[in-house]
PDB file of C-alpha atoms in Angstrom:
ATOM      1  CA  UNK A   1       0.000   0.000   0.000  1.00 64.00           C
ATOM      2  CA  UNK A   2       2.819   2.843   0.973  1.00 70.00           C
ATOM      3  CA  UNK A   3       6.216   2.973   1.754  1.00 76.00           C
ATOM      4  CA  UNK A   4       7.472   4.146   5.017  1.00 82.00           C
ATOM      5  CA  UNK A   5      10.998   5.444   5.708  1.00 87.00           C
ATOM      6  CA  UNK A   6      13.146   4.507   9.154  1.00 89.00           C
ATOM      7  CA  UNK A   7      14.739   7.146  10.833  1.00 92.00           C
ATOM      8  CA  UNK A   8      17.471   6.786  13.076  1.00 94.00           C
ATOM      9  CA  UNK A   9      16.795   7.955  16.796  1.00 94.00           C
ATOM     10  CA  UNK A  10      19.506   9.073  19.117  1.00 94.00           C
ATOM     11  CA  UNK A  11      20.953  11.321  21.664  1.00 96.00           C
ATOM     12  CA  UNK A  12      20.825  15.019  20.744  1.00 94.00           C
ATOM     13  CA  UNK A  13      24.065  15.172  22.765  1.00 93.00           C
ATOM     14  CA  UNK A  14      25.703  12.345  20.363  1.00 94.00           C
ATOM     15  CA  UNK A  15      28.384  13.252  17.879  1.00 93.00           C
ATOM     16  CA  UNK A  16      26.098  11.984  15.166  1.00 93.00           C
ATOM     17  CA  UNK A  17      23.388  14.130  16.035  1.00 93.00           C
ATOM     18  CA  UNK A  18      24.686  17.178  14.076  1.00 93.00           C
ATOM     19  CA  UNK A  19      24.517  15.340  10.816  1.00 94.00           C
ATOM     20  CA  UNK A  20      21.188  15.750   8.564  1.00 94.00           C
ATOM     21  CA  UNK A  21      21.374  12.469   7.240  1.00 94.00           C
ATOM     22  CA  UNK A  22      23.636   9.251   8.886  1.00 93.00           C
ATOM     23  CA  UNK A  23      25.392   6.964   6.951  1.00 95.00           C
ATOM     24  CA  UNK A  24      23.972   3.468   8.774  1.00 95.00           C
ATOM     25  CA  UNK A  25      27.722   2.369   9.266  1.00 95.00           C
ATOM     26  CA  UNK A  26      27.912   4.993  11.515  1.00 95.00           C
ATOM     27  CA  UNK A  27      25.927   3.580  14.097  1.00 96.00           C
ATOM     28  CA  UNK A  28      28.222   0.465  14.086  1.00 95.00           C
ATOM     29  CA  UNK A  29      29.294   0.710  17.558  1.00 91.00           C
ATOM     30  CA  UNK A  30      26.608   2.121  19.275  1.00 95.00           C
ATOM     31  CA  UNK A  31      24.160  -0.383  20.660  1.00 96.00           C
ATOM     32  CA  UNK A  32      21.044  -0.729  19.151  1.00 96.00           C
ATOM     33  CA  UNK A  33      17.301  -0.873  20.946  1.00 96.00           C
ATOM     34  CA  UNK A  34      15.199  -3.254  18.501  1.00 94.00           C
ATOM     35  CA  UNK A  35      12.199  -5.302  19.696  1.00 91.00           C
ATOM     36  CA  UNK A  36      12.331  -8.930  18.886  1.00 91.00           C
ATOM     37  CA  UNK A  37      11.973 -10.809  15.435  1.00 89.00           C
ATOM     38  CA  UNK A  38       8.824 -11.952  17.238  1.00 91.00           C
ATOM     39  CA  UNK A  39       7.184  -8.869  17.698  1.00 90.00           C
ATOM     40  CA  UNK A  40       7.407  -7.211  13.943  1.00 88.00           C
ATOM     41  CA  UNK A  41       9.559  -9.799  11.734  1.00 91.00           C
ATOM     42  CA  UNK A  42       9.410  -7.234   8.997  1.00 89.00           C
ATOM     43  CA  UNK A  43      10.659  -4.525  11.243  1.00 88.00           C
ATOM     44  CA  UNK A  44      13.575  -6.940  13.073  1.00 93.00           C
ATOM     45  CA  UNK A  45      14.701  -8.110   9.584  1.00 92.00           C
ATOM     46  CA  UNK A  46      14.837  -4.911   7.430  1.00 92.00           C
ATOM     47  CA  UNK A  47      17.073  -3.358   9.874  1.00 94.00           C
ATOM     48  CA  UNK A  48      19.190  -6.234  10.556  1.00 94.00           C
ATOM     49  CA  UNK A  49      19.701  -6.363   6.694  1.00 94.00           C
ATOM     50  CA  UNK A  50      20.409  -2.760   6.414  1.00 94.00           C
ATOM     51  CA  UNK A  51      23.120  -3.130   8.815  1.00 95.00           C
ATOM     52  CA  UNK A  52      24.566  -6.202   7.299  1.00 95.00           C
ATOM     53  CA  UNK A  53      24.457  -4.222   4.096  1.00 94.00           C
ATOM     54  CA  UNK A  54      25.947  -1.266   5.404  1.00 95.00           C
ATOM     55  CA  UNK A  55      28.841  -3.814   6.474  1.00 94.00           C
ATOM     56  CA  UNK A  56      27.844  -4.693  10.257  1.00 94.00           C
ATOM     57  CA  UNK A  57      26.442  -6.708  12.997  1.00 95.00           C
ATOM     58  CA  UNK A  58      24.585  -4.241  15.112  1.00 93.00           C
ATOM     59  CA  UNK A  59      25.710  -4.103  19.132  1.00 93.00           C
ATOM     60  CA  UNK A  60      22.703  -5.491  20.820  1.00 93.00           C
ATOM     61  CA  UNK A  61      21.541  -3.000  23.418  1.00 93.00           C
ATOM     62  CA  UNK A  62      18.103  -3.224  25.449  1.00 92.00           C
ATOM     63  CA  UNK A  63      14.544  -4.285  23.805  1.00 91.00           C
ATOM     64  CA  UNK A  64      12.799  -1.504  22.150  1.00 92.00           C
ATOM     65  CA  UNK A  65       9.518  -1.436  24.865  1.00 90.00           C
ATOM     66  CA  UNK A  66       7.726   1.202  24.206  1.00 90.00           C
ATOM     67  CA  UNK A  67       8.126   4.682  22.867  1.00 88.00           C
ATOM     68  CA  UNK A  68       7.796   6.650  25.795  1.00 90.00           C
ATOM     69  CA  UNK A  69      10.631   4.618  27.059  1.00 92.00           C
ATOM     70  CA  UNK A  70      12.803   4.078  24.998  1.00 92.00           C
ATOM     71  CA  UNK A  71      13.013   7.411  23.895  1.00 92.00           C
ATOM     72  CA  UNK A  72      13.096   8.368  27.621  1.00 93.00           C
ATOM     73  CA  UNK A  73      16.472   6.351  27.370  1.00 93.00           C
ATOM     74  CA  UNK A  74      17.830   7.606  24.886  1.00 94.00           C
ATOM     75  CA  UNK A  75      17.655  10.885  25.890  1.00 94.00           C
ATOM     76  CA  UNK A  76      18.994  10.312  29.472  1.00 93.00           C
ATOM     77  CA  UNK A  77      20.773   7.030  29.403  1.00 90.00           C
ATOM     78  CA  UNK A  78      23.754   5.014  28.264  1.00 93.00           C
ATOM     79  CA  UNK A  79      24.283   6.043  24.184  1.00 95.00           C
ATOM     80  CA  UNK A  80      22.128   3.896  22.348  1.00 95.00           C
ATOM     81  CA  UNK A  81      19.933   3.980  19.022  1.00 96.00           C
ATOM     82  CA  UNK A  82      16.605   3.083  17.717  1.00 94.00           C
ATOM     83  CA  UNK A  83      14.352   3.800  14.683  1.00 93.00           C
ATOM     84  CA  UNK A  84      11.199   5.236  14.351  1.00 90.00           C
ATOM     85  CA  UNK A  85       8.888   5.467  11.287  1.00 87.00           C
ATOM     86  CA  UNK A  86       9.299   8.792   9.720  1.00 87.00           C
ATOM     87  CA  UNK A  87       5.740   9.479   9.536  1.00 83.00           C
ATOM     88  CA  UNK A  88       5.479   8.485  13.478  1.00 77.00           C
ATOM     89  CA  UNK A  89       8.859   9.988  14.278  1.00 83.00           C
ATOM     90  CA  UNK A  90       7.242  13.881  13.640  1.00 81.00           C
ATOM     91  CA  UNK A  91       4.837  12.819  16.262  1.00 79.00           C
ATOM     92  CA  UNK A  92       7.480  12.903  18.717  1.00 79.00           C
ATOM     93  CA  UNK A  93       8.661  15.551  19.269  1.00 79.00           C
ATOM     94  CA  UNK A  94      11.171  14.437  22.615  1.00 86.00           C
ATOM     95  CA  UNK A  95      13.790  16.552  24.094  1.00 91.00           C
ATOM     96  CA  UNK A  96      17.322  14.986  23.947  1.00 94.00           C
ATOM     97  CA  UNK A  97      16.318  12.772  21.019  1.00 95.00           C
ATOM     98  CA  UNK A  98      17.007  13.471  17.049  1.00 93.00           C
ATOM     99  CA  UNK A  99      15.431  11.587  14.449  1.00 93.00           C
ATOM    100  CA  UNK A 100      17.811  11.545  11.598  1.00 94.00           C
ATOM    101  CA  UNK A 101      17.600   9.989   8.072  1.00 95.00           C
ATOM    102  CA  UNK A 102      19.578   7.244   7.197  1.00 93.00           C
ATOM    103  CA  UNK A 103      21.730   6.370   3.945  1.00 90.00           C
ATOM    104  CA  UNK A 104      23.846   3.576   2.386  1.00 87.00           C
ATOM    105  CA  UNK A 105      21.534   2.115   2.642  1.00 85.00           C
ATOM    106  CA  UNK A 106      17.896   4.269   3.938  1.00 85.00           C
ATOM    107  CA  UNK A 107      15.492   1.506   5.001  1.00 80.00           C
ATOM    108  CA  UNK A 108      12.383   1.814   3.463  1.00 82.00           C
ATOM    109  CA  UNK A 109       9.586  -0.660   4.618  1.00 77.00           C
ATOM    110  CA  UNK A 110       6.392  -1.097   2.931  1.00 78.00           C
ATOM    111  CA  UNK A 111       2.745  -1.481   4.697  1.00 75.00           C
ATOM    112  CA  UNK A 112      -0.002  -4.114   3.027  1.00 74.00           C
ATOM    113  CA  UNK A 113      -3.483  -4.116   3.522  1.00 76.00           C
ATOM    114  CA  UNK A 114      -4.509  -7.416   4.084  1.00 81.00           C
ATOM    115  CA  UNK A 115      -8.254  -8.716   3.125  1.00 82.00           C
ATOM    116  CA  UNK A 116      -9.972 -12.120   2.428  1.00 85.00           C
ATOM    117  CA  UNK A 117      -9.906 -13.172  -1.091  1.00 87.00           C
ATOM    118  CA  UNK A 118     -13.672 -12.820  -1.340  1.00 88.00           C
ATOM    119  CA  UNK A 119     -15.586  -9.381  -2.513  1.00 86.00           C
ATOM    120  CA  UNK A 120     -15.206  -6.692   0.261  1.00 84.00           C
ATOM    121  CA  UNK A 121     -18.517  -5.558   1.452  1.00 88.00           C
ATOM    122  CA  UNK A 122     -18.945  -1.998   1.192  1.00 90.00           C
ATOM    123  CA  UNK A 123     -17.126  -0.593   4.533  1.00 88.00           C
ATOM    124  CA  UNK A 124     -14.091  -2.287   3.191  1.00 87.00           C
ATOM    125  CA  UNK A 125     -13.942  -1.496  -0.124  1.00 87.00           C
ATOM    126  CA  UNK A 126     -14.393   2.491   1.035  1.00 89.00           C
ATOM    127  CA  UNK A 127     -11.235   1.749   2.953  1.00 86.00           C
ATOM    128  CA  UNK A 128      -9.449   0.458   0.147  1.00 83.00           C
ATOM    129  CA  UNK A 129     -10.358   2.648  -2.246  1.00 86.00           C
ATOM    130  CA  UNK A 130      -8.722   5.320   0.274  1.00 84.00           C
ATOM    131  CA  UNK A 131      -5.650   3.739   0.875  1.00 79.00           C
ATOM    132  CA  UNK A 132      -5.136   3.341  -2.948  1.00 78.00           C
ATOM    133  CA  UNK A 133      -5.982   6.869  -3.168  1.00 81.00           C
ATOM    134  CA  UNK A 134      -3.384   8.359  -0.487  1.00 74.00           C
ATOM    135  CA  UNK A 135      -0.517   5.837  -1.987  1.00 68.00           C
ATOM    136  CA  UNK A 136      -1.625   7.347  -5.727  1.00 68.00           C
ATOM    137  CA  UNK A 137      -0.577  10.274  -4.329  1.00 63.00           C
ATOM    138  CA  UNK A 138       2.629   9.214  -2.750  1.00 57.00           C
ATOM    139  CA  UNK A 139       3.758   7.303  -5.501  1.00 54.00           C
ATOM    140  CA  UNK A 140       2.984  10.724  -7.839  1.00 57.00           C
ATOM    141  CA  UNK A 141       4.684  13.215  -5.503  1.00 51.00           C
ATOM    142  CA  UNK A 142       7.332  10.527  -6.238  1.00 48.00           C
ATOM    143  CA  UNK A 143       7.679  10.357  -9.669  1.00 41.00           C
ATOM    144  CA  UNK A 144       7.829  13.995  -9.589  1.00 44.00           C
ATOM    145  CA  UNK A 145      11.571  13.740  -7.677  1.00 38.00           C
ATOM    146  CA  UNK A 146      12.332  10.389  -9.092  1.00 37.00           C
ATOM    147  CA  UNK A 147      13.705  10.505 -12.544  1.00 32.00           C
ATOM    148  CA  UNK A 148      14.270   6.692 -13.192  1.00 36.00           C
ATOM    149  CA  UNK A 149      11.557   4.638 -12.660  1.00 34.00           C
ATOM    150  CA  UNK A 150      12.117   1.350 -10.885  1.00 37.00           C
ATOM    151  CA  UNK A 151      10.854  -1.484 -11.887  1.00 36.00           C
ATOM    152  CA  UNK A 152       9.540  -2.660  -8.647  1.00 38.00           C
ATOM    153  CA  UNK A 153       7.321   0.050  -8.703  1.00 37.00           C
ATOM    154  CA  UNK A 154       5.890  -0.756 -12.177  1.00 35.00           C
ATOM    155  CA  UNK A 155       4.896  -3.875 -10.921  1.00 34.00           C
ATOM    156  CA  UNK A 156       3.739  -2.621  -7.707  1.00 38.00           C
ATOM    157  CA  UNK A 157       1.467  -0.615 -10.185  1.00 36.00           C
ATOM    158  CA  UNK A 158       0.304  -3.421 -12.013  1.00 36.00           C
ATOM    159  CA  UNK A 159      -0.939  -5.401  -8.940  1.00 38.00           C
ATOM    160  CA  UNK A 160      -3.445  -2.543  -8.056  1.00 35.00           C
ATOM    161  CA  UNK A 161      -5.905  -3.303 -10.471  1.00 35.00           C
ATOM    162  CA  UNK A 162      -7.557  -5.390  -8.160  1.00 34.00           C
ATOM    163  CA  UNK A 163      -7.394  -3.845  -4.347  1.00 33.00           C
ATOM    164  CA  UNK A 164      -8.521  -7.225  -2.873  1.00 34.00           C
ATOM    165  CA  UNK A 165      -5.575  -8.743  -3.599  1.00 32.00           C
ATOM    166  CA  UNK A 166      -3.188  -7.619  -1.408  1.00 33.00           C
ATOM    167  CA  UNK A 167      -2.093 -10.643   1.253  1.00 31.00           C
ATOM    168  CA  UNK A 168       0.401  -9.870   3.619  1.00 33.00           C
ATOM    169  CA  UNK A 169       0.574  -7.015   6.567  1.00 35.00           C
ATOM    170  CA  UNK A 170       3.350  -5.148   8.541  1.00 38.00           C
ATOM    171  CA  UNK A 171       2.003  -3.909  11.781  1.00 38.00           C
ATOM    172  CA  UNK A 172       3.524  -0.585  11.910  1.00 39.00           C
ATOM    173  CA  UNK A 173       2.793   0.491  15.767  1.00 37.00           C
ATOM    174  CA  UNK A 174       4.897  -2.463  16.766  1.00 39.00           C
ATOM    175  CA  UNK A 175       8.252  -1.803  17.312  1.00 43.00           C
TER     176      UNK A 175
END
């Protein structure tokens, strides 16, 4: 349905902090708060791939809990780092914490809308219809910036023909 991009979040007293956009490498040594695999698999394994991409094992630091908590340690406890959807990450406005984009590579995680295979009754459909419209409008505004299409996102087109299709879900409150 859309595409959501992970920000880093860390100390605002942290070196890394003054940079507008973190290389993930960066983060190499400073232990990371993720929930478990069990909790949001597609969360758990995009970042640990991103790391291994970016050329590292992450340091393990304490579960990701909550946000009020974890961001609560972050901003007055050991050096550590999370992320945060960017979309939820405006939302939280926290003093001590900076939520900073990340590159090489920037995780990008994309949200499905799962239904039953059968017609959706009318409540349904109205949401589907909606959520096709807002990510019509995402993928324009992104076209607009993008000047080679991918194509992932021709096929991503393709499959909206029929909005009951979609199968699989990503829970994105869960850390």
């Amino acid at each position: 349905m859309w595409r959501d991009t992970l920000l880093a979040a860390l100390p605002a007293g942290h070196d890394l902090a003054a940079h507008e956009t973190i290389d993930l490498a960066r983060l190499a040594g400073l232990p990371l708060r993720l929930s478990p695999s069990s909790r949001n698999p597609a969360l758990h394994d995009l970042v640990m791939r991103s790391c291994r991409e970016a050329g590292f094992q992450p340091v393990p630091g304490p579960e990701f809990t909550n946000d009020q908590d974890t961001l609560a340690a972050l901003a007055h406890g050991k050096p550590s780092w999370t992320v945060f959807y960017a979309s939820h990450a405006g939302q939280l406005p926290v003093p001590g914490v900076v939520f900073r984009p990340l590159r090489a590579p920037a995780p990008v995680i994309r949200t499905y809308l799962a239904v039953r295979p059968t017609p959706p009754r009318a409540g349904l459909r109205t949401l589907i219809e909606a959520c096709y419209a807002v990510t019509e409008t995402e993928t324009e505004t992104e076209t607009e910036t993008v000047t080679e299409a991918e194509p992932e996102a021709e096929s991503e087109a393709e499959g909206r023909e029929n909005p009951g299709s979609c199968t699989s879900s990503s829970d994105r409150r869960r850390r």
